[in-house]
Tab-separated table of N, CA, C and O in Angstrom:
chain	number	residue	atom	x	y	z
J	18	TYR	N	115.337	94.243	108.943
J	18	TYR	CA	115.230	95.507	109.561
J	18	TYR	C	113.836	96.067	109.753
J	18	TYR	O	113.491	96.733	110.712
J	19	GLN	N	112.984	95.691	108.775
J	19	GLN	CA	111.676	96.325	108.753
J	19	GLN	C	110.793	95.889	109.929
J	19	GLN	O	110.007	96.752	110.456
J	20	GLY	N	110.889	94.712	110.447
J	20	GLY	CA	110.058	94.317	111.502
J	20	GLY	C	110.591	94.674	112.918
J	20	GLY	O	109.840	94.589	113.888
J	21	ALA	N	111.816	95.107	112.985
J	21	ALA	CA	112.454	95.427	114.284
J	21	ALA	C	111.729	96.465	115.087
J	21	ALA	O	111.485	96.321	116.283
J	22	PRO	N	111.328	97.584	114.474
J	22	PRO	CA	110.632	98.619	115.257
J	22	PRO	C	109.355	98.123	115.836
J	22	PRO	O	108.995	98.473	117.001
J	23	MET	N	108.587	97.323	115.115
J	23	MET	CA	107.355	96.771	115.625
J	23	MET	C	107.572	95.847	116.814
J	23	MET	O	106.876	95.861	117.805
J	24	GLN	N	108.607	94.986	116.697
J	24	GLN	CA	108.955	94.068	117.796
J	24	GLN	C	109.333	94.936	119.015
J	24	GLN	O	108.991	94.527	120.135
J	25	ASN	N	110.071	95.985	118.803
J	25	ASN	CA	110.446	96.886	119.910
J	25	ASN	C	109.222	97.455	120.565
J	25	ASN	O	109.100	97.522	121.803
J	26	ILE	N	108.284	97.926	119.785
J	26	ILE	CA	107.050	98.497	120.314
J	26	ILE	C	106.288	97.483	121.189
J	26	ILE	O	105.840	97.780	122.284
J	27	PHE	N	106.168	96.286	120.651
J	27	PHE	CA	105.502	95.164	121.413
J	27	PHE	C	106.280	94.941	122.749
J	27	PHE	O	105.646	94.738	123.755
J	28	GLY	N	107.567	94.999	122.689
J	28	GLY	CA	108.397	94.831	123.878
J	28	GLY	C	108.120	95.912	124.916
J	28	GLY	O	107.974	95.635	126.101
J	29	VAL	N	108.018	97.123	124.412
J	29	VAL	CA	107.722	98.271	125.344
J	29	VAL	C	106.294	98.074	125.977
J	29	VAL	O	106.121	98.260	127.209
J	30	ILE	N	105.347	97.686	125.153
J	30	ILE	CA	104.029	97.429	125.697
J	30	ILE	C	104.053	96.356	126.792
J	30	ILE	O	103.429	96.545	127.817
J	31	MET	N	104.680	95.261	126.479
J	31	MET	CA	104.746	94.222	127.476
J	31	MET	C	105.489	94.658	128.744
J	31	MET	O	105.115	94.261	129.848
J	32	TYR	N	106.537	95.491	128.557
J	32	TYR	CA	107.269	96.015	129.674
J	32	TYR	C	106.302	96.889	130.580
J	32	TYR	O	106.352	96.760	131.796
J	33	LEU	N	105.578	97.722	129.949
J	33	LEU	CA	104.648	98.568	130.697
J	33	LEU	C	103.543	97.758	131.414
J	33	LEU	O	103.037	98.142	132.439
J	34	LYS	N	103.231	96.531	130.833
J	34	LYS	CA	102.260	95.701	131.458
J	34	LYS	C	102.940	94.789	132.527
J	34	LYS	O	102.323	93.967	133.084
J	35	LYS	N	104.219	95.033	132.709
J	35	LYS	CA	105.029	94.255	133.692
J	35	LYS	C	105.166	92.779	133.296
J	35	LYS	O	105.467	91.952	134.166
J	36	ASP	N	104.992	92.479	132.016
J	36	ASP	CA	105.214	91.077	131.520
J	36	ASP	C	106.629	91.070	130.944
J	36	ASP	O	106.859	91.170	129.750
J	37	PHE	N	107.599	90.970	131.889
J	37	PHE	CA	109.009	91.097	131.490
J	37	PHE	C	109.492	89.949	130.613
J	37	PHE	O	110.363	90.175	129.769
J	38	LYS	N	108.981	88.783	130.760
J	38	LYS	CA	109.402	87.634	129.928
J	38	LYS	C	109.044	87.881	128.447
J	38	LYS	O	109.842	87.758	127.586
J	39	LYS	N	107.772	88.263	128.208
J	39	LYS	CA	107.356	88.580	126.845
J	39	LYS	C	108.071	89.768	126.288
J	39	LYS	O	108.484	89.772	125.156
J	40	SER	N	108.305	90.770	127.168
J	40	SER	CA	109.035	91.919	126.698
J	40	SER	C	110.458	91.579	126.307
J	40	SER	O	110.907	92.015	125.254
J	41	PHE	N	111.087	90.714	127.079
J	41	PHE	CA	112.446	90.299	126.743
J	41	PHE	C	112.454	89.565	125.409
J	41	PHE	O	113.337	89.796	124.524
J	42	ASP	N	111.472	88.700	125.150
J	42	ASP	CA	111.392	87.946	123.893
J	42	ASP	C	111.232	88.919	122.691
J	42	ASP	O	111.873	88.713	121.685
J	43	TYR	N	110.367	89.904	122.856
J	43	TYR	CA	110.215	90.866	121.742
J	43	TYR	C	111.507	91.680	121.558
J	43	TYR	O	111.925	91.910	120.383
J	44	PHE	N	112.112	92.143	122.636
J	44	PHE	CA	113.381	92.902	122.466
J	44	PHE	C	114.495	92.057	121.865
J	44	PHE	O	115.257	92.535	121.002
J	45	TYR	N	114.516	90.805	122.239
J	45	TYR	CA	115.504	89.870	121.724
J	45	TYR	C	115.345	89.709	120.213
J	45	TYR	O	116.289	89.776	119.434
J	46	LYS	N	114.067	89.499	119.764
J	46	LYS	CA	113.812	89.363	118.399
J	46	LYS	C	114.121	90.639	117.587
J	46	LYS	O	114.718	90.591	116.510
J	47	ALA	N	113.782	91.780	118.192
J	47	ALA	CA	114.092	93.058	117.531
J	47	ALA	C	115.591	93.233	117.381
J	47	ALA	O	116.077	93.649	116.293
J	48	ALA	N	116.315	92.894	118.401
J	48	ALA	CA	117.822	93.032	118.330
J	48	ALA	C	118.424	92.095	117.308
J	48	ALA	O	119.422	92.464	116.633
J	49	THR	N	117.869	90.921	117.133
J	49	THR	CA	118.423	89.990	116.083
J	49	THR	C	118.033	90.453	114.693
J	49	THR	O	118.731	90.187	113.788
J	50	MET	N	116.908	91.158	114.610
J	50	MET	CA	116.487	91.641	113.249
J	50	MET	C	117.300	92.885	112.857
J	50	MET	O	117.509	93.064	111.640
J	51	ASN	N	117.718	93.686	113.802
J	51	ASN	CA	118.501	94.889	113.493
J	51	ASN	C	119.568	95.103	114.580
J	51	ASN	O	119.382	95.914	115.478
J	52	PRO	N	120.631	94.362	114.488
J	52	PRO	CA	121.682	94.436	115.547
J	52	PRO	C	122.455	95.745	115.507
J	52	PRO	O	123.245	96.057	116.419
J	53	LEU	N	122.278	96.586	114.515
J	53	LEU	CA	122.973	97.833	114.428
J	53	LEU	C	122.265	99.010	115.202
J	53	LEU	O	122.862	100.072	115.414
J	54	ASP	N	121.038	98.721	115.596
J	54	ASP	CA	120.254	99.766	116.286
J	54	ASP	C	120.569	99.700	117.805
J	54	ASP	O	120.251	98.776	118.544
J	55	LYS	N	121.318	100.706	118.271
J	55	LYS	CA	121.753	100.728	119.655
J	55	LYS	C	120.606	100.835	120.638
J	55	LYS	O	120.722	100.346	121.751
J	56	ASP	N	119.500	101.462	120.237
J	56	ASP	CA	118.325	101.561	121.158
J	56	ASP	C	117.777	100.160	121.437
J	56	ASP	O	117.359	99.822	122.551
J	57	LEU	N	117.698	99.282	120.393
J	57	LEU	CA	117.147	97.960	120.565
J	57	LEU	C	118.080	97.150	121.486
J	57	LEU	O	117.524	96.454	122.375
J	58	ILE	N	119.334	97.261	121.288
J	58	ILE	CA	120.332	96.544	122.089
J	58	ILE	C	120.228	97.074	123.576
J	58	ILE	O	120.278	96.267	124.515
J	59	SER	N	120.086	98.340	123.678
J	59	SER	CA	119.966	98.967	125.058
J	59	SER	C	118.685	98.423	125.770
J	59	SER	O	118.794	98.063	126.959
J	60	ASN	N	117.575	98.418	125.061
J	60	ASN	CA	116.358	97.897	125.699
J	60	ASN	C	116.538	96.431	126.144
J	60	ASN	O	116.099	96.078	127.227
J	61	LEU	N	117.130	95.661	125.284
J	61	LEU	CA	117.377	94.271	125.589
J	61	LEU	C	118.329	94.131	126.794
J	61	LEU	O	118.016	93.337	127.731
J	62	ALA	N	119.349	94.878	126.806
J	62	ALA	CA	120.319	94.815	127.913
J	62	ALA	C	119.712	95.221	129.224
J	62	ALA	O	119.946	94.587	130.256
J	63	ASP	N	118.916	96.288	129.178
J	63	ASP	CA	118.281	96.756	130.422
J	63	ASP	C	117.364	95.684	130.980
J	63	ASP	O	117.303	95.473	132.222
J	64	LEU	N	116.563	95.060	130.139
J	64	LEU	CA	115.657	94.041	130.593
J	64	LEU	C	116.427	92.788	131.070
J	64	LEU	O	115.988	92.095	132.018
J	65	ALA	N	117.521	92.515	130.359
J	65	ALA	CA	118.299	91.347	130.789
J	65	ALA	C	118.794	91.492	132.192
J	65	ALA	O	118.830	90.463	132.991
J	66	LYS	N	119.114	92.669	132.600
J	66	LYS	CA	119.512	92.937	134.016
J	66	LYS	C	118.380	92.554	134.952
J	66	LYS	O	118.605	91.960	136.023
J	67	ILE	N	117.214	92.983	134.629
J	67	ILE	CA	116.061	92.727	135.484
J	67	ILE	C	115.789	91.207	135.608
J	67	ILE	O	115.483	90.676	136.700
J	68	LEU	N	115.955	90.485	134.496
J	68	LEU	CA	115.630	89.074	134.472
J	68	LEU	C	116.830	88.173	134.737
J	68	LEU	O	116.738	86.914	134.599
J	69	ASN	N	117.992	88.754	135.043
J	69	ASN	CA	119.208	88.036	135.260
J	69	ASN	C	119.576	87.166	134.063
J	69	ASN	O	119.939	86.002	134.199
J	70	LYS	N	119.468	87.743	132.879
J	70	LYS	CA	119.795	87.057	131.644
J	70	LYS	C	120.942	87.784	130.924
J	70	LYS	O	121.052	87.741	129.705
J	71	LYS	N	121.838	88.330	131.699
J	71	LYS	CA	122.949	89.081	131.136
J	71	LYS	C	123.842	88.239	130.160
J	71	LYS	O	124.238	88.649	129.137
J	72	GLU	N	124.100	86.971	130.665
J	72	GLU	CA	124.961	86.118	129.890
J	72	GLU	C	124.328	85.809	128.528
J	72	GLU	O	125.077	85.694	127.520
J	73	GLU	N	123.019	85.620	128.485
J	73	GLU	CA	122.337	85.342	127.216
J	73	GLU	C	122.509	86.527	126.250
J	73	GLU	O	122.789	86.318	125.053
J	74	VAL	N	122.397	87.718	126.732
J	74	VAL	CA	122.519	88.896	125.868
J	74	VAL	C	123.947	89.087	125.465
J	74	VAL	O	124.272	89.416	124.315
J	75	ILE	N	124.895	88.830	126.338
J	75	ILE	CA	126.336	88.930	125.960
J	75	ILE	C	126.639	87.972	124.903
J	75	ILE	O	127.333	88.339	123.913
J	76	GLY	N	126.117	86.714	124.934
J	76	GLY	CA	126.317	85.781	123.914
J	76	GLY	C	125.721	86.212	122.586
J	76	GLY	O	126.319	86.067	121.512
J	77	LEU	N	124.505	86.792	122.593
J	77	LEU	CA	123.865	87.270	121.415
J	77	LEU	C	124.701	88.382	120.798
J	77	LEU	O	124.983	88.379	119.567
J	78	ILE	N	125.091	89.377	121.630
J	78	ILE	CA	125.919	90.476	121.101
J	78	ILE	C	127.200	89.984	120.466
J	78	ILE	O	127.597	90.436	119.410
J	79	ASN	N	127.873	89.033	121.140
J	79	ASN	CA	129.076	88.458	120.547
J	79	ASN	C	128.847	87.802	119.180
J	79	ASN	O	129.645	87.938	118.280
J	80	ARG	N	127.741	87.080	119.082
J	80	ARG	CA	127.433	86.398	117.807
J	80	ARG	C	127.070	87.445	116.742
J	80	ARG	O	127.479	87.257	115.594
J	81	LEU	N	126.376	88.463	117.119
J	81	LEU	CA	125.928	89.471	116.133
J	81	LEU	C	127.038	90.354	115.673
J	81	LEU	O	127.032	90.897	114.578
J	82	THR	N	128.051	90.541	116.467
J	82	THR	CA	129.152	91.499	116.116
J	82	THR	C	130.354	90.796	115.444
J	82	THR	O	131.350	91.438	115.165
J	83	LYS	N	130.272	89.488	115.249
J	83	LYS	CA	131.375	88.797	114.609
J	83	LYS	C	131.251	88.868	113.105
J	83	LYS	O	130.301	88.996	112.500
């Protein structure tokens, strides 16, 4: 849980720089570190729509919620 906020911040920075691939990677890592944080999941899901990676995120959410 401790590293998730920092990964999220890096994701936001990369998003603002329009580096969506790196942003997605940071958000993905943050979501795996703290799957209970709805904001992290929301950030990841929003970016997944941009990158057409919805199925990847759905798979992650299914694995994390089992």
